[in-house]
Structure formats: C-alpha cells, structure tokens
Short mmCIF file of C-alpha atoms and ligand atoms in Angstrom, two decimals:
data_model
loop_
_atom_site.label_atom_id
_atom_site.label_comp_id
_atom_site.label_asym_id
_atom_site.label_seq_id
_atom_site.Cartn_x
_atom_site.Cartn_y
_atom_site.Cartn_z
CA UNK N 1 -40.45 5.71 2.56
CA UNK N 2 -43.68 6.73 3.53
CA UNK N 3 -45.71 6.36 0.03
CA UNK N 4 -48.80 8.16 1.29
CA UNK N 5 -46.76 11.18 1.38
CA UNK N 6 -47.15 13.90 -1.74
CA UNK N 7 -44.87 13.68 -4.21
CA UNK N 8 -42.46 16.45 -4.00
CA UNK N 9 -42.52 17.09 -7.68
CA UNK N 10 -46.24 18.10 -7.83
CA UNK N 11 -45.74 21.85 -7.12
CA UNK N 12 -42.46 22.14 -7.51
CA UNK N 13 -43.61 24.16 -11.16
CA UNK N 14 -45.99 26.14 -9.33
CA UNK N 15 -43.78 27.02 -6.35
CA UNK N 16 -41.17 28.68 -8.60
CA UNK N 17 -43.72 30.52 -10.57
CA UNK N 18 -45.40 31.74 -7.17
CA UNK N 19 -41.83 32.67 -6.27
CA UNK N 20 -40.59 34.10 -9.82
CA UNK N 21 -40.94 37.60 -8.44
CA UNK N 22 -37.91 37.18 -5.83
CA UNK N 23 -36.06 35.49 -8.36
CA UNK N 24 -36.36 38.41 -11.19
CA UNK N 25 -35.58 40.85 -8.10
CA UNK N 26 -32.67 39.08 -7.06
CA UNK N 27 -31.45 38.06 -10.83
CA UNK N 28 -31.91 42.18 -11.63
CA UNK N 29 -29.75 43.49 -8.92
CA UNK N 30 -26.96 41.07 -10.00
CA UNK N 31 -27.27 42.22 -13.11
CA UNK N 32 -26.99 45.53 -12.17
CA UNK N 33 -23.42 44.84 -10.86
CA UNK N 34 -21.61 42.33 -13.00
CA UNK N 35 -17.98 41.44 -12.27
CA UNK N 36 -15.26 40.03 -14.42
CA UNK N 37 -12.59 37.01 -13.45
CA UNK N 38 -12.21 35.02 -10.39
CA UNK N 39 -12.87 37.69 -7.53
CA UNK N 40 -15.98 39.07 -7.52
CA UNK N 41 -16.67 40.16 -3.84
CA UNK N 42 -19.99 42.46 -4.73
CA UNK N 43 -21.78 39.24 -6.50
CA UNK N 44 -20.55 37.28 -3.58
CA UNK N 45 -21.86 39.81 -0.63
CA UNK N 46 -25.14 39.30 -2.56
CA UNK N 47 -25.67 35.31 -3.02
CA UNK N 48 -24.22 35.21 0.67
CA UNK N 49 -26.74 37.20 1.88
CA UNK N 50 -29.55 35.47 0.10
CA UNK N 51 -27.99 31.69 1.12
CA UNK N 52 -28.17 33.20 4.73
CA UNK N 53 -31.64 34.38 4.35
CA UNK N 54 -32.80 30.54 3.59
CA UNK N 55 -30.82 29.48 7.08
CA UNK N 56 -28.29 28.03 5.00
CA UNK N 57 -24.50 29.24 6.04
CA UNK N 58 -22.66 29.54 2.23
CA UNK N 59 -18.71 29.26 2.69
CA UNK N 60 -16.28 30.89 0.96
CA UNK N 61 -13.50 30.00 -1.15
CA UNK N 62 -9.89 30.86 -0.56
CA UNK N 63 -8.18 31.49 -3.74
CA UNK N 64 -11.67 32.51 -5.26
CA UNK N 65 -14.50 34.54 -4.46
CA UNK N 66 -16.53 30.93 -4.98
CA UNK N 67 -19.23 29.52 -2.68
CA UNK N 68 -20.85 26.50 -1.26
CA UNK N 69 -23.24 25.92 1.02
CA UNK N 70 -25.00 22.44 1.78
CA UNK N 71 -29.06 21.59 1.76
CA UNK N 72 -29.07 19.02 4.11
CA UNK N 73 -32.21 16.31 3.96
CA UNK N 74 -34.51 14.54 6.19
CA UNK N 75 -32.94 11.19 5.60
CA UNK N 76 -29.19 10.10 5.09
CA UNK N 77 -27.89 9.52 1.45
CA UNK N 78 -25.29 10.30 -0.89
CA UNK N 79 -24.87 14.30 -2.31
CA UNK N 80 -25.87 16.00 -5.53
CA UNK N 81 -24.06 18.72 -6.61
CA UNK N 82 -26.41 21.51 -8.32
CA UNK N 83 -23.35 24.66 -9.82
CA UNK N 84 -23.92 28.34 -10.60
CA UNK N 85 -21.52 30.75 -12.40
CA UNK N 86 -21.23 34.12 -10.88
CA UNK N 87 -19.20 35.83 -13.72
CA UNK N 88 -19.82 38.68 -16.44
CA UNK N 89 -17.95 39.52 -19.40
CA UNK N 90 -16.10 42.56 -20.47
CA UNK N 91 -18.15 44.06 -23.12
CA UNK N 92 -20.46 47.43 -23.28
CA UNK N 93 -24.56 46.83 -22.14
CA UNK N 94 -26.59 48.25 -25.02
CA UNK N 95 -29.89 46.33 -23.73
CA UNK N 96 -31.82 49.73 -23.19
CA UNK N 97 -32.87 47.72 -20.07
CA UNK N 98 -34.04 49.66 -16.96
CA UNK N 99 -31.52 47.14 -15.09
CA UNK N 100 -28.97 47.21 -16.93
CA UNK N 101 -25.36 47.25 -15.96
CA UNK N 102 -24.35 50.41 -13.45
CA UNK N 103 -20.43 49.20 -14.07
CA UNK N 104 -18.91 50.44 -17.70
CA UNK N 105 -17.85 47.87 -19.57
CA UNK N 106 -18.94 44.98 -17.03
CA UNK N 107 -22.16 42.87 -18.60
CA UNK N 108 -24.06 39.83 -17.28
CA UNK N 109 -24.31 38.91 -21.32
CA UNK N 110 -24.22 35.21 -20.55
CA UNK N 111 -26.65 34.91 -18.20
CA UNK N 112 -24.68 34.02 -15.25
CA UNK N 113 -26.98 36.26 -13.28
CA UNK N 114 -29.66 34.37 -14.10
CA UNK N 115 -27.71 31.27 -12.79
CA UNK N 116 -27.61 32.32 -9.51
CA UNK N 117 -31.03 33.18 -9.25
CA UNK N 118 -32.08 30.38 -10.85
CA UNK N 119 -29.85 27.69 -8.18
CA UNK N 120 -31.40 30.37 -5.36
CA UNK N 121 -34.75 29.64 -6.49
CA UNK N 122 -34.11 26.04 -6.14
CA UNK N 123 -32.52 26.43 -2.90
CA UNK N 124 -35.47 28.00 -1.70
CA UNK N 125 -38.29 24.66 -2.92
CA UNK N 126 -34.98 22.00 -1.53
CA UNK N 127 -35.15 24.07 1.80
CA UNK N 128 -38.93 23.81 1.99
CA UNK N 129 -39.05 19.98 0.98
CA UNK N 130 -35.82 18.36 3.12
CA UNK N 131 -38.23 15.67 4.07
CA UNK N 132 -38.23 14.66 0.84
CA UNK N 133 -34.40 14.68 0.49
CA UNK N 134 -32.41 11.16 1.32
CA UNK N 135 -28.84 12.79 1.51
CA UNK N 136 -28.11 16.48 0.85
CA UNK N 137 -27.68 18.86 -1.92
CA UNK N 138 -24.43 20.67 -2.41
CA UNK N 139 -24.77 24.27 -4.16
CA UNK N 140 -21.70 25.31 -5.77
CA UNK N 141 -21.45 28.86 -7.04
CA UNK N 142 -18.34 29.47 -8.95
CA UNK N 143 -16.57 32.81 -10.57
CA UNK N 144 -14.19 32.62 -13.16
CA UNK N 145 -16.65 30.76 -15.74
CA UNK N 146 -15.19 33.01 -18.68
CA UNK N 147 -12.08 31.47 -19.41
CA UNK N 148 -10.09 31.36 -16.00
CA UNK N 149 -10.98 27.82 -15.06
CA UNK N 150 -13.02 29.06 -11.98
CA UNK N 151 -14.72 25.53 -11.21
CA UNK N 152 -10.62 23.98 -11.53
CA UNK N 153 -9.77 25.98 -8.79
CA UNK N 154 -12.96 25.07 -6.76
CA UNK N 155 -11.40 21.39 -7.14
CA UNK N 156 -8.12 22.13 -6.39
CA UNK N 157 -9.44 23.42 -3.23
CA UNK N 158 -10.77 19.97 -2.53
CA UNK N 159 -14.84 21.07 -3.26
CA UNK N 160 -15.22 16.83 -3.56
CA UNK N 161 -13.09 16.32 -0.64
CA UNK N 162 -15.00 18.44 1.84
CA UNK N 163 -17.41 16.49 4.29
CA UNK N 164 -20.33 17.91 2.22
CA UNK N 165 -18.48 16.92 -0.91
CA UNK N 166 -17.14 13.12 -0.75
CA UNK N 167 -20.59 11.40 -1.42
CA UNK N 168 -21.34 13.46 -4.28
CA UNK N 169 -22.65 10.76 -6.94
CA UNK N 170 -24.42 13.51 -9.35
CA UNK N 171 -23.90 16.72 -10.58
CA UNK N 172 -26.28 19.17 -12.30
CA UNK N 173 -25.89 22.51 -14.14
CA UNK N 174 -28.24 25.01 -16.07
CA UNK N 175 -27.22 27.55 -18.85
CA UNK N 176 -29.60 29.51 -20.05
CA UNK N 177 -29.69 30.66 -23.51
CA UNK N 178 -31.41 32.71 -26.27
CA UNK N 179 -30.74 29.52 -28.88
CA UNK N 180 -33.69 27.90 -27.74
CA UNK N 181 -37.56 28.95 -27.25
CA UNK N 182 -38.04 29.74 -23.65
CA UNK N 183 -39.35 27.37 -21.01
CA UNK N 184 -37.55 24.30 -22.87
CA UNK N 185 -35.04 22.20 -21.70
CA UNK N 186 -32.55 21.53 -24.12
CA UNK N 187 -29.41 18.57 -23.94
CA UNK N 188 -27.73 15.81 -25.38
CA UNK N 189 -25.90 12.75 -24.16
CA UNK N 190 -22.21 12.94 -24.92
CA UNK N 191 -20.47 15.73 -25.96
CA UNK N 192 -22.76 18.72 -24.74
CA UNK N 193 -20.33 21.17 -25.50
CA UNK N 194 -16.43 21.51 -26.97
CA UNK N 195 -13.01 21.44 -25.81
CA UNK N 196 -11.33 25.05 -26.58
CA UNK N 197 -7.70 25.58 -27.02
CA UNK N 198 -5.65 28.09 -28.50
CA UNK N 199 -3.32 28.21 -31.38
CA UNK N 200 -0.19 30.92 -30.65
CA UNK N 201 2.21 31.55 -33.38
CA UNK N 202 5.41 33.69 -33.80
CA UNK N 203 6.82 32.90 -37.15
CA UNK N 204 10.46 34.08 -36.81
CA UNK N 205 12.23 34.97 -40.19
CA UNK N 206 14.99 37.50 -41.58
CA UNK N 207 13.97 40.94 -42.31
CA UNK N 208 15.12 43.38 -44.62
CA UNK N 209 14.04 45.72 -47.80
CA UNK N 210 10.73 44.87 -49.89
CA UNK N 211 12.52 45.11 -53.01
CA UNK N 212 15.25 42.22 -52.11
CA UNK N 213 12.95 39.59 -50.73
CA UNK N 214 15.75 36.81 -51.74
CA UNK N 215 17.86 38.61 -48.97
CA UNK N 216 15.29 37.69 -46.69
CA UNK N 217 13.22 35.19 -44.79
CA UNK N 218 9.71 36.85 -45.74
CA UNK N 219 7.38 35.62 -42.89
CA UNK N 220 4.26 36.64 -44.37
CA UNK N 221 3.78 34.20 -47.33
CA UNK N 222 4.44 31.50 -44.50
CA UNK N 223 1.58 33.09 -42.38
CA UNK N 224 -0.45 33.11 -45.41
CA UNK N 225 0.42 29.29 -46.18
CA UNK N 226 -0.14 28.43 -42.33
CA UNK N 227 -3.17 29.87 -42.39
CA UNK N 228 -4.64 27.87 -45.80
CA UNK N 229 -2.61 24.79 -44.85
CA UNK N 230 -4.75 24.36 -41.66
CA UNK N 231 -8.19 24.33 -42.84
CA UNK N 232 -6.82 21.38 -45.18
CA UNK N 233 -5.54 19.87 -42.35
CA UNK N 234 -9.11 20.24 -40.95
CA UNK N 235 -11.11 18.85 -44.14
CA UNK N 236 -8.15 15.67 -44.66
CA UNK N 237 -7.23 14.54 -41.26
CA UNK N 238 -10.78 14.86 -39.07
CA UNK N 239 -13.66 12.42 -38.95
CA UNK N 240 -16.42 14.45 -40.62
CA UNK N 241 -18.74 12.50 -38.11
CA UNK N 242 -16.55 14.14 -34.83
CA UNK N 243 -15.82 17.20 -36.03
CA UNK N 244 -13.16 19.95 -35.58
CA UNK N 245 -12.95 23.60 -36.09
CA UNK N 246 -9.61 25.77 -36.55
CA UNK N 247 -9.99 29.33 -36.98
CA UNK N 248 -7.12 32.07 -37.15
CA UNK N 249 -8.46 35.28 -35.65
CA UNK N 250 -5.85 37.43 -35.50
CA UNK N 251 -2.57 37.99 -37.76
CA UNK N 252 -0.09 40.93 -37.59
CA UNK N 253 2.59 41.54 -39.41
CA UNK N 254 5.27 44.52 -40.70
CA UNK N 255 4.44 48.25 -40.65
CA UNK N 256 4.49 49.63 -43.82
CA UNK N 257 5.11 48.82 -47.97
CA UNK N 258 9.18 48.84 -48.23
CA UNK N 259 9.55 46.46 -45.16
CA UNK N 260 9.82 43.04 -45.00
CA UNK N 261 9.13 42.25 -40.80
CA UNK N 262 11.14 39.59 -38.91
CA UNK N 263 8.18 38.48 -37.62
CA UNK N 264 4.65 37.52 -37.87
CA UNK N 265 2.14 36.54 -35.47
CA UNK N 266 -0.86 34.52 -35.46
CA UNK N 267 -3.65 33.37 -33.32
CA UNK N 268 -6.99 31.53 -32.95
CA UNK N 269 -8.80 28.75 -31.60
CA UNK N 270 -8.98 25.13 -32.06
CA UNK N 271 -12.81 23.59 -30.79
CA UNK N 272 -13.00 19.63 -30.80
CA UNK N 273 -16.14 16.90 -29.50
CA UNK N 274 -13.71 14.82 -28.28
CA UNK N 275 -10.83 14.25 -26.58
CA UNK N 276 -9.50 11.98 -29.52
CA UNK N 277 -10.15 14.32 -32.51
CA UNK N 278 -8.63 16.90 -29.65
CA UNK N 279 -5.12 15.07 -29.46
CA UNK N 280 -5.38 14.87 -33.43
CA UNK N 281 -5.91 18.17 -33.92
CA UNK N 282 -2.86 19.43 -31.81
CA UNK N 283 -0.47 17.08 -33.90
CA UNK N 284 -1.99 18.42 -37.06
CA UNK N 285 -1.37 22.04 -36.20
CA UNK N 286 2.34 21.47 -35.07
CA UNK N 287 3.16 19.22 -38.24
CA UNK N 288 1.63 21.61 -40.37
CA UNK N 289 3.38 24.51 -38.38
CA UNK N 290 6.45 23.35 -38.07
CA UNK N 291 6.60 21.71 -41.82
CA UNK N 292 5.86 25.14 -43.32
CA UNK N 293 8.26 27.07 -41.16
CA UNK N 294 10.96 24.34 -42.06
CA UNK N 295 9.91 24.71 -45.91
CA UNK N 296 10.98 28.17 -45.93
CA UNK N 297 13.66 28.62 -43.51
CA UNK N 298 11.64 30.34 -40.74
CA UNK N 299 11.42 29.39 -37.33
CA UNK N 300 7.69 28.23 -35.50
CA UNK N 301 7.47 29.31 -32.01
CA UNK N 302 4.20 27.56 -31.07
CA UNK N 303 2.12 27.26 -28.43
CA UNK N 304 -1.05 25.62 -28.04
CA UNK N 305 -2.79 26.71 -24.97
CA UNK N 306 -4.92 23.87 -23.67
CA UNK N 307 -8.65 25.90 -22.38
CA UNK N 308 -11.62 23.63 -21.37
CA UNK N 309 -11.96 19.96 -21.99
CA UNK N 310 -14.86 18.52 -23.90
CA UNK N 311 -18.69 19.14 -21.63
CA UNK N 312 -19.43 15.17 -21.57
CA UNK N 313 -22.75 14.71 -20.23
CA UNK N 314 -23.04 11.13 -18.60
CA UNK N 315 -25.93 9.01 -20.56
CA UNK N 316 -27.40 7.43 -17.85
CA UNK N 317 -27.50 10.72 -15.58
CA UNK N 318 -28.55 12.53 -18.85
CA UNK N 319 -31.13 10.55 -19.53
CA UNK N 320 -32.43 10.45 -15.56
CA UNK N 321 -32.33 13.93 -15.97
CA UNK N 322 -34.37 14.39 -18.85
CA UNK N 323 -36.77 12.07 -17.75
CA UNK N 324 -37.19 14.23 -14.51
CA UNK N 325 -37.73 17.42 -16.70
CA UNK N 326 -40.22 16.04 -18.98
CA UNK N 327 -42.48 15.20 -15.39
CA UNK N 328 -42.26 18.80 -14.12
CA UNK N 329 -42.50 20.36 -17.54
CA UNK N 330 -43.87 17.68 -19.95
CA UNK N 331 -42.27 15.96 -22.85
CA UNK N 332 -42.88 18.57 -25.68
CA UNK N 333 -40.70 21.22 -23.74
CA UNK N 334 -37.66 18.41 -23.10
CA UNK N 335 -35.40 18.87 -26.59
CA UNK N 336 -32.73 16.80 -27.50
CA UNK N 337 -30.43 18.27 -29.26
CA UNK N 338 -28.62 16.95 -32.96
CA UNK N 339 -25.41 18.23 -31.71
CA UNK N 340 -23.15 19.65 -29.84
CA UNK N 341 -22.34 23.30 -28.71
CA UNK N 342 -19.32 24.70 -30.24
CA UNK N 343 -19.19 26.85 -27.26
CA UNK N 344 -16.87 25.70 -23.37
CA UNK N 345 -17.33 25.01 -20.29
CA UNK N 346 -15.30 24.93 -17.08
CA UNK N 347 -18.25 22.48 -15.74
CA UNK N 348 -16.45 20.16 -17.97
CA UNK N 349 -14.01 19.92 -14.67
CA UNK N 350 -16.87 18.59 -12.42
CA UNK N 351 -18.17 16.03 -15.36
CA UNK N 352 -14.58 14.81 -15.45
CA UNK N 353 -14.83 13.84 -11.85
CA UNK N 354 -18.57 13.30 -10.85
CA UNK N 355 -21.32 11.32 -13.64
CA UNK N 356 -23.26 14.27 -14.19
CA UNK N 357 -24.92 16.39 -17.28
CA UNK N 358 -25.03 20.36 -17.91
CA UNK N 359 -28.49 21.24 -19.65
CA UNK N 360 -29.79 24.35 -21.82
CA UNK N 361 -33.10 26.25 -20.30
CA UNK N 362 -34.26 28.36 -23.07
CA UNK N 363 -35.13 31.86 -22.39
CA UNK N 364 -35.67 33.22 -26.18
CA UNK N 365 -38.25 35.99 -25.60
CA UNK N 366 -41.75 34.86 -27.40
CA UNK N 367 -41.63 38.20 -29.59
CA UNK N 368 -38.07 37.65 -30.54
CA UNK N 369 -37.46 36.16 -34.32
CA UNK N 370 -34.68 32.75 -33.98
CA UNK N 371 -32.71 33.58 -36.68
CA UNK N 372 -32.04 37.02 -35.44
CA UNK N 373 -32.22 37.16 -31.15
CA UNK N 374 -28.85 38.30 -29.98
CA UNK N 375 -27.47 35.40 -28.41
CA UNK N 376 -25.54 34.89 -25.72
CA UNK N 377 -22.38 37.28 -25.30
CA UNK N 378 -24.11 39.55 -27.63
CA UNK N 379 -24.06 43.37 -25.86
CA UNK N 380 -27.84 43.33 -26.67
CA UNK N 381 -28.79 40.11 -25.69
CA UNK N 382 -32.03 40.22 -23.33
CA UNK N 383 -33.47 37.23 -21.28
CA UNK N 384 -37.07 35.85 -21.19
CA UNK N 385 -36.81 36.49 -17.31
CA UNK N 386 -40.03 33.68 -16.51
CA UNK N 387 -37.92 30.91 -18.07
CA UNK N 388 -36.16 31.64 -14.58
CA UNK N 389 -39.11 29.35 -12.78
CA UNK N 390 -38.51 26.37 -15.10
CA UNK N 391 -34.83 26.51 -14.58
CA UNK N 392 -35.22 26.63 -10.39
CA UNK N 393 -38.03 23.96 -10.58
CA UNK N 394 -35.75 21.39 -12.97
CA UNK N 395 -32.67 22.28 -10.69
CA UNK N 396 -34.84 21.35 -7.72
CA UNK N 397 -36.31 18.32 -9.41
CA UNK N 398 -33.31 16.53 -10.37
CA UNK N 399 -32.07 16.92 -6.69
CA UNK N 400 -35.19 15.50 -5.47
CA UNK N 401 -35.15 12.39 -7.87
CA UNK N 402 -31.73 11.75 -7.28
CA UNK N 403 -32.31 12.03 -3.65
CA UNK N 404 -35.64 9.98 -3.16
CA UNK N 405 -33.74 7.47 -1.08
ZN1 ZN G 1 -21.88 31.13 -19.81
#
C-alpha cells in the first residue's frame, strides 16, 4: 500500500455533509411514496435510478422487488456487505411535513427512507475512493423489513452465493432512530436486538346458557388463567439477567351476557435476547397452555409463530466498527448501549450467516424533549434529516477499514 497516500477517512465527514443536500432530496421523494411488503416497484424505480446515476448497474431480485449492486475497488480483496430496507408501514402520516406521504395510509415511520439515502450517500464517497478499496463493497437493499422476512428471501435467492457475494467476510447495517440524540452512533456487542414470535391461541370448550355454566366448558376463565399464568411463567422460569417478555394483545370472546362461547381466542408476542431463553420460553407457553386447557376440560389449539431470530452483533466486528466510528465522528458521539432493543430485525438473517453488527444513528431532533419524541413507528415521528451525513460517512467508513487491504 502506498502509505504516502491520504487517508480515505479524512473527508469522508465532510464529503457527506457537502453532499447532505442530495441525500435529503433523494430521502424526501422516497418518503413521499412509501410502499408496504415485499414488492415495492416505485421505491425500486427510484434507488435504481440513483445506483445507475453513480455508474453502478443495481440488479434486481426475482421473488422481491430487492436490489444489489457491487462497488468494486482498486485492489482485489474479500466483500463487505453494507444493507438498506426499502419498506414503510401501514399507518396514517400526521407529521404536518411538507413531504409527507402522497399514498393514504402508506408511511416511511421507520425510517427506511432514510436508509436508502443514507447507503446512497455512501455509495456515492465508496465510488469516489475505489483506490482506496482492497476488494469490493456489496449494497444490498431489501423490502419486506416489516415482518415478511424480506432479507430471508434475499438469501434464499443465493445473495452470498452470487460472484459478488461468496467473499463477503463483513456485513454492516444502519437504523436510524429518534431513541438517541442525533449524530450518535449507538450499539452493543451481543444481542443488539430480540427474537419476535407469536403466541396464537384458540381455546376450544362447550358452549351453552350463562345461567348453567356446569353444562358447559366456559372458555373464558381459562383465557383469563392463560393469560395470568404466563407472566408467572415469565417471572419463575427466565434468567432475570437474559430476559423475556410475553404479552397478550388481543383476546375475544362470546357476544353478549346470556352466552357462554365455544371459543376464545388469544394472541400476542413473545420477545427473547437469546436463542436459549427463546427455546425456554416456547416450552413454557405450551406447558402452561396446554396444562390449563387440560385442567378444565378445554382443548389448546396453539401455535407459536416463529418471526425474527435474535440481532447478534459479532464482538470483534462490533468492536472494529465502533472503533471506525469514533475516528470519523469522535469518541463522545460512539454510545454503547446497556441493553438490548426489544424491537426485530430481519438483518438478524445476514448476522446468522456473515460476522457482522447492525448499529443505531441517532436522528432525535435537537428541539425535541427524550422522554416525549415520537419514536419510531409513531404516525408523528419526524427525523433530524443531517444525522443522514453521519450515517453515509460511518457506512462508508466501515467499508473502507474493512477493505484497506
Ligand atoms: Zn425499521
């Protein structure tokens, strides 16, 4: 390597702020258009357009609308994969923002918009440095984020088997969020974020007149008893130290005050930190399930829907990672976190196959107060748009670190 040369990093902060005004423009018009799910052609025409415009040719997924498109260096070396999400959410804009959300119903409340501007923005200082670059940088822009597994299907589609893809010895991600004071750079090693699952229960009993409940299998006092017997479950069987939530959202039941139902119904959602306390948690929910049911006569019909894994953030590339934040941004606005998200992530997926972390880039607004900024998925929540440049430049710095050759 040629050590006279500049390093890389030097204006990588300044580059991104120069550029910050492409990268609102481009994170505003996505915004504008925000699509829900795994096929999300408008958000795709866009990010195609703009991966084109840096002479980079994106390609396209086939079950998906997803994307990838390769930064190739100066110098030969292994790949780092940098991912966006592309999705919104189906919830009402009330942001009063003069960008907000021309689609009814459609949001960018998670920031994914800001995602794809952000990895563009980095695109653009990797394109402008490949000299700097020992192997190449593979972008990965995924829909789907929101609960349909959009980055499993990007797998499944062999993303790590593609030429680009079966070198890749890192992988990076950004999500920005309202949590934290903007500019920082929030993470943890370990468990960055939960595993989600869901809890599905038909309680099947005997129905038949209020006033004879003997004559009956009442399933409602079993809900009830489900319901209490979990959070015990919860409190007796889990590590305090690797914790476990349970919570039933949703219970219906009967129609009206001389009817015992046949039924009842409940659901909710089980979050876990690890894959052990994860396996232990299922068991509890069935025995406890299926012991009440049997206690009264009723019959469980349970499913427990298995959503995300646990977000495990690889030490060593976590703290590489953090190291190479605190030199583009210094070490006050690097944060390690106490503890884990009880939030998911489909990244989890990639982390599962590639060492790799996902990272939080706050974008609180200065005049907003912490204990009351909408946060993310909020219909009001609003975006400190100049944290933007300190998510592209830490993108684009990881890649170059990990790439130095
Ligand atoms: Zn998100």
């Amino acid at each position: 390597m040629n050590t006279t040369t500049a390093d890389p990093l030097a204006t990588l902060l300044t580059d991104a702020r120069a550029a910050l005004p492409e990268t609102v423009d481009l994170r505003r018009r996505l915004h504008r258009t925000p699509e829900v799910g795994l096929h999300l052609p408008a958000t795709q025409a866009i990010v195609i357009e703009e991966l084109r415009g840096l002479g980079l040719e994106p390609r396209t997924g086939a079950a998906t609308t997803s994307l990838t498109a390769v930064i190739e260096g100066a110098r030969p070396g292994p790949t780092i994969l940098l991912r966006a999400d592309m999705d919104g959410l189906p919830l009402a804009e009330e942001t009063g923002l003069e960008f907000a959300s021309a689609t009814p119903g459609t949001m960018h409340a998670c920031g994914h918009d800001t995602h794809m501007a952000m990895l563009l923005g980095a695109a653009r200082l990797l394109v402008a440095r490949r000299d700097a670059l020992a192997g190449r940088v593979l972008l990965m822009l995924q829909p789907g984020e929101e609960g349909y597994h959009g980055a499993r299907f990007m797998l499944d589609e062999g993303l790590l088997e593609m030429p680009a893809g079966q070198d890749v010895t890192g992988a990076f991600a950004l999500h920005i969020s309202t949590r934290y004071a903007s500019g920082t750079i929030d993470y943890r090693p370990g468990a960055m974020l939960v595993a989600a699952d869901f809890i599905r229960l038909t309680i099947r009993g005997r129905g038949g007149h209020a006033s004879a409940p003997h004559e009956t299998i009442d399933p409602i006092p079993v809900a009830a008893e489900i319901v209490l017997a979990l959070q015990a479950m919860v409190t007796r069987r889990v590590d305090a130290f690797d914790p476990a939530v349970v919570t039933i959202a949703h219970i219906d039941a009967g129609t009206t005050t001389n009817i015992i139902p046949e039924t009842a119904f409940v659901e909710g959602t089980i979050r876990t930190a690890s894959e052990a306390t994860r396996a232990l948690v299922h068991a509890g929910v069935r025995r406890v399930v299926e012991g009440i049911c049997a206690a009264h006569g009723a019959i469980a019909e349970l499913e427990i829907i298995p959503g995300y894994p646990v977000t495990l953030n690889d030490p060593g590339f976590t703290a590489f990672a953090a190291e190479v934040a605190a030199e583009v941004l210094g070490t006050d606005a690097v944060v390690e976190l106490a503890s884990p998200i009880m939030g998911a992530e489909d990244f989890s997926y990639v982390l599962q196959r590639v060492p790799g972390a996902m990272f939080f880039v706050g974008a609180r607004p200065p005049e907003e107060d912490p204990a009351t900024a909408p946060q993310n998925h909020s219909n009001r929540v609003v975006f400190h748009e100049p944290a933007m440049a300190v998510g592209a430049a830490v993108y684009a710095a990881v890649a170059l670190r990990h790439l130095a050759g």
